[in-house]
């Protein structure tokens, strides 16, 4: 009996996007099948993990997340370098938590200066992520775009309410942008269209569906991402053939469960619990279509990279 | 699989007698096809037609029940490839391995953990489902003794793991009445294992080295009248095992290929020596289609995330879990206690109420009906906006419970605060934190 393996009829392909510049530039996207369905398609570029760095010392991180970076948390430049040199990071994601108006409220000039220093210190692609406060992000991210011209940054999040100014600056200074929408495929598509109309080139756009970790609504972004892939790959929806970026680490490490001590409520070792919550959440995002996952803990990253290697083995 | 109304109509008596509650056989057939009627409502249907309909409407992946009593779990019965299309039906069963090469202490330690490790989440109790008892010593009496020990120490469902019929028989002698899953029938032992499964009426797993072999084995079992089958395609590399899961699901659903229309069993415990990575492999199988996963050990830091991931993936996507709207009193609030408002997405409620509780600041939490949407999505959909919030607050009855007029809204709703001040005359609108985890500090710092 010859069993005929069913094949999905794909009609589209995710766009290939080059990030960063020089030797360490990387390309994401290009897949023409569902994630890791390599019996029916190809994934020319493996999904990538970006390591998270904060522009100011982390608040309320559990011990397990601080520990690998304890010597560098006060210095974003040293922190980014450690990620690249010690942990082999292929990309860095600088979280501009210090700009939050409800927190340190650091201004655009000072922040742009920090971003520039980090960008100068590393040769891997740099993602710069604002605080999702529309007014503040408009001020800070436009300044960052300007000060770091020619650095080929990845700038986000651009939301419906603040995309115009930031996108204009990113276009002018040649940075890639991240279109961010709240867990809704139609809103995601609409924002991609708006950005296109504004002049953002197709190969300068990533999409952020807004993600959350296991236990905190992970299933919603999981399904939105699956639907985006279905639309892009099987329904010729060009506006959704965009590589997906997931800013995941910060979501996982703020949950209640990563802060509980060892053995509380039968939840085992606290450090490993945090690492696994992050790695398993990332696994789900990868299976749903994530092309870039921003993660925090080096061991979670190591585990997930092994899975990517295994799943794409020759 | 599912027949159209016309196909069903052809099998009905066509007398239009109306006994089924609708005037014509055709109308009844249409209702049946749409899942809005039960076949039994027509008293005149022939046995033959019944059998044909049953056969045609049998689920493409057979649901299989393992275990008895409260520890029963069901796997299979899935009808879709993607969870947004329709709910994934039966959550992946999680099993832990126990072998007859382990010391007594080690065995009992695992059983203890199996019994004890349960997690409460949104009103549900999450736990592992089964113990996979494996023979390594190849000694039937030793295996029988181990099964007996476990049988007495837990009500959990069992999986008997050996390829030797004598060993499986020794285990079945002890626990057949608990309906264990027999693992596994192979090319070599299929006749003897078929007999065991039949004699004991237990579900049985088949293990083949490729799809053809698995299909051949399920065919042999079918012929012997055994339908409660679980399949193992034999792959033990991450890549191949993952792809097998996808292909098996696709063959069953898209090609209606009956010989593989059964739930699967996967063995993360045989794919790596690193317990952390094993957990990660298991998490992959929960999302992508395993019916049962077997773990080498139960560790809280692995089981908890897996169990919650499983809850997430198997949640009904059509019906977001919603909490009843209304006033929730947390920690005996009085007339001066703070009032917070949020949406009735149950996860939002679960997080916000939990954080208020841990702040130890007695508070009122107003839960507004946003059709189960979270703060951001409800706002985007125009369901959590100033005028609707104002109407809800006024009608909620909170004004009779408090002396002040201060309302704390989620940080993500800050843009609604101006509108709310206008709509809710006499109220002061305060913008709370965006993240649930910042609520305790915020509440403690009020005045
Ligand atoms: S009861 Fe049966 S025979 Fe009578 S109308 Fe309904 S379907 Fe037709």
XYZ file of C-alpha atoms and ligand atoms in Angstrom:
769
model
C 0.000 0.000 0.000
C 1.540 3.273 -1.058
C 0.555 6.059 1.264
C 0.295 9.424 -0.395
C 1.392 12.172 1.939
C -1.002 15.138 1.940
C 0.498 18.449 0.893
C -0.771 21.908 1.600
C -1.173 23.932 -1.574
C 0.963 26.953 -0.967
C 0.691 29.912 -3.284
C 2.822 32.477 -1.489
C 6.077 33.005 0.292
C 7.186 35.141 3.232
C 9.347 38.082 2.170
C 13.088 37.886 2.729
C 14.359 40.774 4.773
C 17.968 41.674 5.349
C 18.716 43.105 8.773
C 21.780 44.994 9.914
C 24.842 45.415 7.759
C 28.310 44.092 7.139
C 29.497 40.561 7.860
C 27.016 40.031 10.662
C 23.950 41.118 8.711
C 21.285 38.441 8.725
C 18.337 37.594 6.542
C 15.011 36.393 7.875
C 11.877 35.140 6.120
C 11.775 33.423 2.751
C 9.842 30.392 3.971
C 7.271 28.916 1.586
C 5.570 26.458 3.938
C 4.253 26.387 7.486
C 6.997 26.528 10.111
C 9.263 23.468 9.969
C 6.934 21.631 7.533
C 10.038 20.786 5.576
C 8.473 17.761 3.892
C 6.452 20.149 1.769
C 8.464 23.349 1.541
C 11.612 25.213 2.497
C 12.834 27.557 5.176
C 15.895 29.135 3.581
C 16.604 31.177 6.701
C 16.229 29.694 10.140
C 14.293 31.693 12.724
C 16.586 33.905 14.803
C 16.773 34.724 18.477
C 17.546 38.297 19.541
C 18.971 38.759 23.035
C 17.393 41.364 25.199
C 19.341 44.267 26.720
C 17.803 47.120 28.754
C 18.795 50.774 28.588
C 18.579 51.013 32.374
C 19.037 48.585 35.278
C 16.172 46.068 35.266
C 13.383 46.451 37.786
C 11.609 43.464 39.283
C 13.504 40.802 37.381
C 13.699 37.538 39.285
C 17.119 36.376 40.439
C 17.352 33.732 37.706
C 17.089 36.354 34.957
C 19.470 38.840 36.568
C 22.176 36.335 37.434
C 23.751 35.904 33.962
C 23.995 39.685 33.564
C 24.691 40.775 37.157
C 28.051 42.306 36.175
C 26.670 44.391 33.307
C 23.112 45.470 34.161
C 24.195 49.040 34.830
C 25.849 49.449 31.463
C 23.854 48.699 28.288
C 27.019 48.744 26.178
C 28.793 46.156 28.323
C 25.576 44.169 28.512
C 25.169 44.059 24.733
C 28.813 43.096 24.297
C 28.478 40.312 26.830
C 25.470 38.946 24.943
C 27.451 38.860 21.719
C 30.813 37.725 23.069
C 29.813 35.353 25.875
C 26.467 34.078 24.667
C 26.952 34.309 20.912
C 23.921 36.550 20.311
C 23.089 36.921 16.606
C 20.981 39.990 17.253
C 20.462 42.393 20.142
C 17.138 43.926 21.169
C 17.574 47.078 23.210
C 14.472 47.718 25.310
C 14.052 51.413 26.048
C 12.364 50.849 29.406
C 14.079 53.929 30.801
C 11.989 56.191 28.573
C 8.674 55.204 30.177
C 6.911 58.419 31.279
C 5.598 56.533 34.313
C 9.109 55.443 35.220
C 12.505 57.089 34.709
C 11.134 59.192 31.836
C 14.503 59.570 30.174
C 14.469 62.037 27.284
C 15.067 61.534 23.540
C 18.585 62.998 23.361
C 20.014 61.050 26.236
C 18.322 57.861 25.020
C 19.512 58.269 21.435
C 23.011 58.685 22.804
C 22.778 55.354 24.645
C 21.418 53.619 21.553
C 24.244 55.021 19.456
C 26.849 53.748 21.909
C 25.340 50.275 21.893
C 25.101 50.279 18.094
C 28.746 51.347 17.843
C 29.880 48.613 20.219
C 28.360 45.631 18.387
C 28.354 44.392 14.806
C 25.192 42.265 14.958
C 21.805 43.751 13.962
C 20.236 45.942 16.639
C 16.524 46.095 17.399
C 15.431 49.180 19.354
C 12.128 48.837 21.181
C 10.244 51.768 22.731
C 7.871 51.740 25.700
C 4.666 51.692 23.645
C 3.679 55.155 24.873
C 2.657 56.844 21.641
C 3.772 60.363 22.394
C 7.028 59.359 24.008
C 7.918 56.774 21.383
C 7.309 59.361 18.653
C 9.835 61.700 20.268
C 12.407 59.108 21.272
C 12.365 56.776 18.283
C 12.509 59.585 15.705
C 15.555 60.932 17.510
C 17.116 57.474 17.605
C 16.546 57.092 13.861
C 18.324 60.355 13.233
C 21.282 59.918 15.585
C 21.893 56.359 14.404
C 21.592 57.004 10.689
C 23.260 54.352 8.558
C 23.199 51.878 11.441
C 20.381 49.953 9.776
C 18.475 49.520 13.018
C 15.184 47.724 13.467
C 12.810 50.209 15.110
C 9.604 49.359 16.964
C 6.884 49.318 17.968
C 5.027 51.414 15.400
C 1.361 51.446 16.295
C -1.727 52.808 14.610
C -1.581 55.916 16.763
C 2.076 56.810 16.334
C 3.379 55.216 13.161
C 3.511 58.309 10.966
C 6.335 60.275 12.540
C 8.427 57.258 13.429
C 8.027 55.688 9.995
C 8.954 58.948 8.294
C 12.174 59.138 10.309
C 12.940 55.461 9.691
C 12.456 55.895 5.941
C 14.681 58.971 5.902
C 17.493 57.278 7.803
C 17.112 53.781 6.305
C 15.981 51.753 9.272
C 13.668 48.740 9.237
C 10.393 49.171 11.138
C 8.193 46.882 13.235
C 4.431 47.295 12.729
C 2.717 46.435 15.984
C -0.976 45.740 16.503
C -3.022 44.233 19.355
C -3.523 40.510 18.611
C -5.759 40.989 15.582
C -5.027 39.842 12.048
C -7.122 42.573 10.408
C -5.500 45.362 12.380
C -2.089 43.909 11.571
C -2.866 43.876 7.875
C -4.311 47.372 7.954
C -1.220 48.807 9.625
C 1.040 47.071 7.106
C -0.991 48.759 4.355
C -0.829 52.156 6.043
C 2.933 51.878 6.401
C 3.239 50.876 2.763
C 1.169 53.886 1.723
C 3.461 56.092 3.734
C 6.450 54.825 1.780
C 7.916 52.063 3.950
C 9.467 49.645 1.466
C 8.280 46.037 1.576
C 11.734 44.841 2.501
C 11.978 47.227 5.447
C 9.002 45.894 7.396
C 8.517 43.337 10.167
C 5.262 42.641 11.967
C 4.643 42.259 15.711
C 1.290 40.634 16.513
C 1.701 41.410 20.266
C 2.623 38.247 22.084
C 2.281 36.799 25.554
C 3.706 33.813 27.362
C 2.237 30.518 28.470
C -0.643 31.073 30.875
C -1.161 34.694 29.900
C -3.088 34.500 26.662
C -0.445 32.731 24.600
C -3.178 30.939 22.641
C -4.486 34.198 21.190
C -1.254 35.331 19.583
C -0.530 31.719 18.618
C -3.705 31.567 16.551
C -3.344 35.070 15.129
C 0.142 34.152 13.919
C -1.099 30.879 12.421
C -3.821 32.768 10.597
C -1.320 35.335 9.326
C 0.800 32.520 7.928
C -2.212 30.841 6.378
C -3.218 34.112 4.691
C 0.291 34.848 3.471
C 1.187 31.360 2.296
C -2.071 29.900 1.019
C -4.348 32.859 0.252
C -1.929 35.144 -1.592
C -2.414 37.902 0.945
C 0.724 39.872 0.152
C 0.198 42.285 2.998
C 0.673 39.431 5.428
C 3.738 37.900 3.798
C 5.822 39.716 6.372
C 8.330 38.137 8.781
C 6.992 38.039 12.340
C 8.917 39.330 15.351
C 7.882 38.371 18.908
C 8.982 40.503 21.865
C 8.509 37.579 24.183
C 11.122 37.504 26.958
C 9.773 40.463 28.877
C 6.265 39.009 28.861
C 7.335 35.708 30.343
C 9.627 37.114 32.995
C 7.040 39.453 34.469
C 4.567 36.667 35.215
C 3.736 35.696 38.742
C 5.003 32.132 38.352
C 8.599 33.050 37.531
C 8.758 35.008 40.787
C 7.583 32.219 43.085
C 10.340 30.586 45.163
C 11.627 27.019 44.738
C 9.037 24.279 45.152
C 6.162 26.681 45.818
C 2.861 25.046 44.812
C 4.716 22.004 43.451
C 6.216 24.152 40.715
C 9.760 22.881 41.190
C 13.031 24.737 40.808
C 12.399 28.466 40.296
C 15.289 29.082 37.907
C 14.506 26.174 35.637
C 10.796 26.999 35.777
C 11.481 30.490 34.440
C 13.805 29.167 31.757
C 11.279 26.588 30.630
C 8.350 29.000 30.653
C 10.399 31.225 28.373
C 11.700 28.416 26.142
C 8.325 26.667 25.831
C 6.568 29.952 25.062
C 9.210 30.590 22.394
C 8.683 27.072 21.018
C 4.986 27.819 20.588
C 5.760 31.142 18.872
C 8.148 29.392 16.486
C 5.562 26.743 15.628
C 3.007 29.476 14.955
C 5.305 31.360 12.583
C 7.751 33.549 14.530
C 10.828 34.537 12.483
C 12.572 36.501 15.232
C 12.020 35.912 18.942
C 13.360 38.375 21.496
C 14.416 36.376 24.543
C 16.094 36.970 27.870
C 17.721 33.965 29.534
C 20.868 32.513 27.911
C 19.904 28.975 28.817
C 16.392 29.307 27.388
C 17.997 30.671 24.234
C 20.474 27.821 24.061
C 17.661 25.263 24.381
C 15.477 26.894 21.762
C 18.382 27.199 19.324
C 18.995 23.482 19.715
C 15.349 22.865 18.833
C 15.650 25.063 15.740
C 18.758 23.131 14.709
C 17.058 19.783 15.317
C 13.901 20.732 13.441
C 15.831 21.979 10.416
C 18.459 19.207 10.432
C 19.455 17.894 7.029
C -16.587 11.932 6.943
C -19.451 14.394 7.233
C -22.201 13.730 4.682
C -24.162 16.446 2.942
C -27.881 16.847 3.591
C -28.695 15.307 0.224
C -26.541 12.241 0.867
C -28.253 11.726 4.206
C -31.673 12.287 2.637
C -31.127 9.334 0.315
C -30.856 7.055 3.348
C -34.060 8.290 5.037
C -37.544 6.658 4.539
C -38.768 9.671 2.460
C -42.300 9.394 3.855
C -42.383 12.913 5.304
C -44.335 11.667 8.299
C -43.139 14.480 10.545
C -42.462 12.365 13.658
C -38.930 13.760 13.894
C -40.283 17.237 14.622
C -39.792 18.769 11.184
C -42.281 18.351 8.356
C -40.110 16.571 5.775
C -37.340 14.020 5.588
C -35.325 16.534 3.594
C -35.567 19.156 6.312
C -34.523 16.533 8.854
C -31.580 15.528 6.675
C -30.461 19.149 6.440
C -30.635 19.497 10.207
C -28.653 16.308 10.669
C -25.949 17.520 8.309
C -25.747 20.787 10.213
C -25.455 18.915 13.505
C -28.762 20.364 14.683
C -30.612 17.057 15.054
C -30.014 13.544 16.371
C -30.511 10.523 14.153
C -32.534 8.824 16.884
C -35.337 11.384 16.399
C -36.516 9.442 13.345
C -38.190 6.220 14.532
C -38.385 4.709 11.049
C -34.790 4.673 9.955
C -33.487 1.237 8.937
C -30.643 -0.499 10.717
C -28.717 -0.564 7.489
C -29.053 3.166 6.947
C -28.082 3.714 10.563
C -24.901 1.719 10.131
C -24.036 3.573 6.943
C -24.592 6.926 8.574
C -22.591 5.959 11.629
C -19.732 4.768 9.469
C -19.793 7.920 7.375
C -20.037 10.240 10.327
C -17.372 8.481 12.379
C -14.731 10.985 13.415
C -11.665 10.926 11.131
C -9.454 10.462 14.172
C -10.931 7.967 16.560
C -11.400 9.069 20.163
C -9.816 6.537 22.520
C -10.492 6.269 26.242
C -7.750 5.121 28.580
C -8.215 4.305 32.253
C -11.324 4.124 34.410
C -13.061 6.235 37.030
C -11.831 9.725 37.807
C -8.454 9.045 36.198
C -9.962 8.332 32.769
C -8.638 10.393 29.932
C -9.626 10.583 26.325
C -7.316 11.234 23.381
C -7.914 11.663 19.655
C -11.241 12.785 18.217
C -9.590 15.798 16.601
C -11.232 17.318 13.540
C -8.995 20.232 12.500
C -5.370 21.121 11.782
C -5.469 24.608 13.268
C -7.029 25.571 16.555
C -8.625 28.765 15.228
C -10.843 26.629 12.956
C -12.421 24.725 15.784
C -11.542 23.700 19.304
C -8.907 21.005 19.723
C -10.963 18.375 21.498
C -8.958 16.169 23.811
C -5.909 17.549 25.596
C -2.663 15.637 25.149
C -2.286 13.023 27.868
C 0.899 13.436 29.900
C 2.483 10.193 31.121
C 5.518 9.552 33.307
C 7.852 6.614 32.894
C 8.447 4.063 35.668
C 10.573 0.968 35.015
C 11.358 -2.275 36.794
C 15.006 -1.279 36.797
C 14.291 1.555 39.226
C 14.716 1.226 42.971
C 11.602 1.024 45.150
C 12.277 4.532 46.406
C 12.527 5.925 42.945
C 9.306 4.251 41.885
C 7.397 5.497 44.914
C 8.850 8.968 44.521
C 7.423 9.190 41.008
C 4.041 7.867 42.064
C 3.984 10.394 44.910
C 4.710 13.213 42.523
C 2.153 11.893 40.068
C -0.505 11.932 42.786
C 0.531 15.213 44.331
C 1.458 17.545 41.464
C -1.772 19.298 40.584
C -2.251 22.918 39.594
C -5.328 25.120 39.904
C -5.859 27.489 37.018
C -8.948 29.482 35.985
C -11.016 27.101 38.066
C -9.559 23.973 36.469
C -7.330 21.317 37.960
C -4.308 20.461 35.830
C -2.282 17.287 36.275
C -0.428 14.429 34.597
C -2.684 11.648 33.329
C -0.898 8.327 33.239
C 1.999 6.209 34.367
C 3.900 4.313 31.699
C 5.228 1.148 33.319
C 8.074 -0.286 31.319
C 9.768 -3.646 31.534
C 13.517 -3.465 31.281
C 14.454 -6.618 33.174
C 12.403 -8.693 30.703
C 11.054 -10.709 33.636
C 7.252 -11.158 33.679
C 7.005 -11.721 37.426
C 9.099 -8.676 38.203
C 6.965 -6.591 35.860
C 3.732 -7.957 37.328
C 4.936 -7.072 40.827
C 5.793 -3.521 39.772
C 2.426 -3.018 38.092
C 0.743 -4.305 41.238
C 2.647 -1.899 43.429
C 1.712 1.049 41.227
C -1.862 -0.137 40.849
C -2.250 -0.011 44.625
C -0.481 3.311 45.080
C -2.461 5.381 42.602
C -5.770 5.570 40.746
C -3.944 6.971 37.726
C -4.342 5.520 34.252
C -1.657 3.049 33.176
C 0.323 2.288 30.046
C 2.029 -1.110 29.945
C 5.245 -0.926 27.976
C 6.891 -4.016 26.537
C 7.081 -5.777 23.227
C 6.897 -9.231 24.779
C 3.357 -10.619 25.100
C 4.223 -12.654 28.265
C 5.303 -9.494 30.006
C 2.256 -7.540 28.910
C 0.088 -10.459 30.055
C 1.667 -10.352 33.509
C 0.806 -6.654 33.796
C -2.708 -7.100 32.421
C -3.392 -9.822 34.964
C -3.069 -7.171 37.659
C -4.670 -4.129 36.081
C -6.846 -5.100 33.085
C -9.956 -3.791 34.838
C -8.404 -0.326 34.834
C -8.287 -0.312 31.035
C -4.586 0.350 30.593
C -3.130 1.142 27.200
C -1.146 -1.831 25.949
C 2.076 -0.655 24.307
C 2.872 -2.027 21.808
C 1.830 -4.335 19.024
C 4.626 -4.666 16.488
C 5.183 -6.659 13.311
C 6.697 -9.421 15.415
C 4.131 -9.785 18.182
C 0.926 -8.500 16.628
C -1.015 -11.743 16.819
C -0.350 -12.371 20.482
C -0.920 -8.733 21.447
C -4.167 -8.645 19.475
C -5.346 -11.603 21.532
C -4.375 -9.862 24.767
C -6.188 -6.679 23.781
C -9.286 -8.660 22.854
C -9.344 -10.867 25.932
C -8.900 -7.915 28.255
C -10.827 -5.377 26.145
C -8.105 -2.795 26.514
C -6.898 -0.121 24.076
C -3.688 -1.001 22.315
C -0.853 0.963 20.757
C 0.900 -0.117 17.575
C 4.503 0.662 16.848
C 5.802 0.530 13.301
C 8.969 1.737 11.698
C 7.103 3.729 9.045
C 3.576 4.718 8.039
C 3.015 1.636 5.894
C 3.894 -0.665 8.714
C 1.656 1.237 11.150
C -1.217 1.111 8.655
C -0.731 -2.609 8.197
C -0.811 -3.177 11.945
C -3.963 -1.109 12.515
C -5.529 -3.091 9.673
C -4.766 -6.370 11.431
C -6.254 -5.076 14.686
C -9.366 -3.801 12.893
C -9.939 -7.190 11.360
C -9.850 -8.703 14.824
C -12.506 -6.191 15.880
C -10.205 -3.871 17.809
C -10.721 -0.182 17.142
C -9.341 1.531 20.226
C -5.873 2.084 18.851
C -3.053 4.543 19.472
C -0.194 4.821 16.989
C 3.560 5.291 17.228
C 5.324 5.891 13.938
C 8.604 4.858 15.536
C 10.583 8.053 14.848
C 12.819 9.216 17.664
C 14.564 12.236 16.159
C 12.926 15.589 16.842
C 12.599 16.462 13.179
C 11.136 13.191 11.968
C 8.843 12.746 14.967
C 7.504 16.288 14.464
C 6.894 15.772 10.766
C 5.265 12.406 11.412
C 2.730 14.088 13.698
C 1.829 16.608 11.000
C 1.606 13.998 8.272
C -0.491 11.588 10.339
C -2.951 14.340 11.231
C -3.066 15.461 7.602
C -3.608 11.936 6.262
C -6.452 11.346 8.692
C -8.203 14.672 8.154
C -7.458 15.662 4.579
C -7.167 12.264 2.917
C -9.632 10.499 5.228
C -7.036 7.773 5.482
C -8.622 5.471 8.076
C -5.611 3.232 8.818
C -3.886 6.231 10.450
C -7.041 7.813 11.862
C -5.991 7.307 15.469
C -4.413 9.381 18.224
C -0.620 9.221 18.481
C 1.836 8.569 21.261
C 5.234 10.312 21.369
C 8.291 9.703 23.522
C 10.232 12.870 24.400
C 11.923 10.683 27.046
C 13.673 8.765 24.272
C 14.784 11.814 22.298
C 17.262 13.483 24.655
C 19.117 12.996 27.951
C 18.596 16.606 29.014
C 15.444 16.921 31.153
C 15.024 20.601 30.219
C 15.177 19.837 26.526
C 12.854 16.914 27.036
C 10.318 19.385 28.410
C 10.756 21.575 25.375
C 10.259 18.647 22.986
C 7.132 17.712 24.939
C 5.823 21.264 24.574
C 6.260 20.974 20.807
C 4.157 17.802 20.758
C 1.382 19.456 22.759
C 1.008 22.149 20.094
C 1.577 19.802 17.198
C -0.669 16.947 17.578
C 0.508 14.204 19.960
C -2.285 12.322 21.727
C -0.018 11.144 24.544
C 3.509 12.187 25.543
C 5.726 10.106 27.797
C 8.168 11.945 30.068
C 11.165 10.381 31.815
C 10.297 11.998 35.169
C 7.892 14.459 36.729
C 9.525 17.703 37.744
C 7.342 20.590 38.837
C 9.318 23.062 36.750
C 8.584 20.978 33.638
C 5.079 19.726 34.374
C 3.621 23.088 35.387
C 4.483 24.970 32.160
C 3.484 21.955 30.065
C 0.123 21.624 31.783
C -0.633 25.320 31.359
C 0.491 25.302 27.723
C -1.851 22.377 27.153
C -4.694 24.326 28.754
C -3.960 27.264 26.426
C -3.722 25.236 23.230
C -6.885 23.248 23.956
C -8.993 26.281 24.917
C -12.017 26.869 22.700
C -10.970 29.690 20.353
C -14.546 30.615 19.406
C -15.575 31.326 22.935
C -13.085 33.398 24.843
C -13.383 32.472 28.467
C -15.451 35.240 30.002
C -16.140 36.162 33.599
C -19.581 37.317 34.738
C -19.704 41.108 34.719
C -20.457 42.920 37.965
C -18.899 44.204 41.180
C -16.284 41.931 42.721
C -15.391 42.615 46.363
C -11.830 41.651 47.159
C -10.637 41.568 50.799
C -13.772 43.054 52.458
C -13.762 46.573 51.013
C -15.681 49.439 52.676
C -16.962 52.872 51.613
C -13.460 54.281 51.305
C -11.874 51.429 49.366
C -10.509 52.006 45.876
C -12.548 51.064 42.809
C -10.872 49.560 39.739
C -12.458 48.705 36.412
C -11.418 46.205 33.766
C -12.841 43.891 31.102
C -14.449 40.480 31.503
C -11.836 38.478 29.597
C -11.280 35.762 32.189
C -7.517 35.950 31.928
C -7.666 39.696 32.599
C -9.912 39.040 35.578
C -7.643 36.245 36.792
C -4.541 38.443 36.684
C -6.085 41.649 38.036
C -8.012 40.024 40.880
C -4.937 37.988 41.838
C -2.781 41.093 42.005
C -5.363 43.042 44.015
C -5.541 40.162 46.416
C -1.789 40.037 46.865
C -1.689 43.817 47.426
C -3.744 43.234 50.607
C -5.588 46.496 49.871
C -9.342 45.773 50.098
C -10.845 46.940 46.802
C -13.831 46.828 44.498
C -13.183 45.437 41.052
C -15.749 46.338 38.391
C -15.850 43.761 35.649
C -17.470 45.137 32.526
C -18.960 42.976 29.772
C -16.639 43.284 26.781
C -17.703 39.945 25.330
C -14.652 38.306 26.804
C -12.137 40.608 25.126
C -8.997 41.855 26.854
C -8.428 45.550 27.577
C -6.479 46.281 24.392
C -8.613 44.251 22.020
C -11.853 45.471 23.611
C -10.639 49.033 23.213
C -9.693 48.428 19.579
C -13.134 46.916 18.996
C -14.864 49.921 20.599
C -16.210 47.865 23.513
C -14.137 49.343 26.318
C -14.439 53.062 25.654
C -15.512 56.096 27.665
C -19.264 56.254 26.992
C -19.849 52.516 27.482
C -17.667 52.463 30.593
C -19.573 55.424 32.050
C -22.956 53.786 31.455
C -21.727 50.586 33.047
C -20.317 52.324 36.127
C -23.548 54.247 36.693
C -25.713 51.150 36.345
C -23.430 48.862 38.329
C -24.637 50.110 41.696
C -21.125 50.894 42.896
C -22.185 54.435 43.803
C -24.285 53.034 46.660
C -21.338 51.166 48.095
C -18.714 53.875 48.266
C -18.382 57.357 49.747
C -15.806 58.649 47.262
C -16.045 59.032 43.484
C -12.689 57.868 42.220
C -12.257 55.292 39.463
C -9.001 53.576 38.557
C -8.827 52.557 34.886
C -6.218 50.287 33.242
C -3.037 52.010 32.065
C -3.750 50.840 28.528
C -7.029 52.784 28.628
C -5.351 56.081 29.509
C -6.621 57.659 26.295
C -10.201 57.213 27.543
C -9.668 59.163 30.767
C -10.642 62.559 29.322
C -13.817 61.200 27.795
C -14.688 59.424 31.022
C -14.323 62.573 33.151
C -16.892 64.197 30.870
C -19.285 61.264 30.825
C -19.042 60.468 34.521
C -19.822 63.807 36.132
C -18.451 64.171 39.630
C -15.964 61.315 39.275
C -12.221 61.603 39.350
C -10.581 59.278 36.826
C -7.205 57.844 37.801
C -4.981 55.981 35.343
C -3.641 52.793 36.882
C -0.645 50.747 35.773
C -0.533 48.967 32.442
C 0.818 45.757 33.853
C -1.063 43.652 36.364
C 2.153 43.064 38.253
C 2.374 46.782 39.086
C -1.061 46.878 40.707
C 0.046 45.993 44.259
C 2.600 48.820 44.392
C 0.084 51.202 42.859
C -2.658 50.359 45.356
C -0.326 50.529 48.328
C 0.877 53.973 47.246
C -2.610 55.461 46.892
C -2.707 58.423 49.316
S -39.470 10.950 11.199
Fe -38.128 10.025 9.703
S -39.499 9.394 8.119
Fe -40.657 10.823 9.309
S -40.309 12.817 8.350
Fe -38.761 12.634 9.909
S -37.075 11.755 8.817
Fe -38.796 11.417 7.510
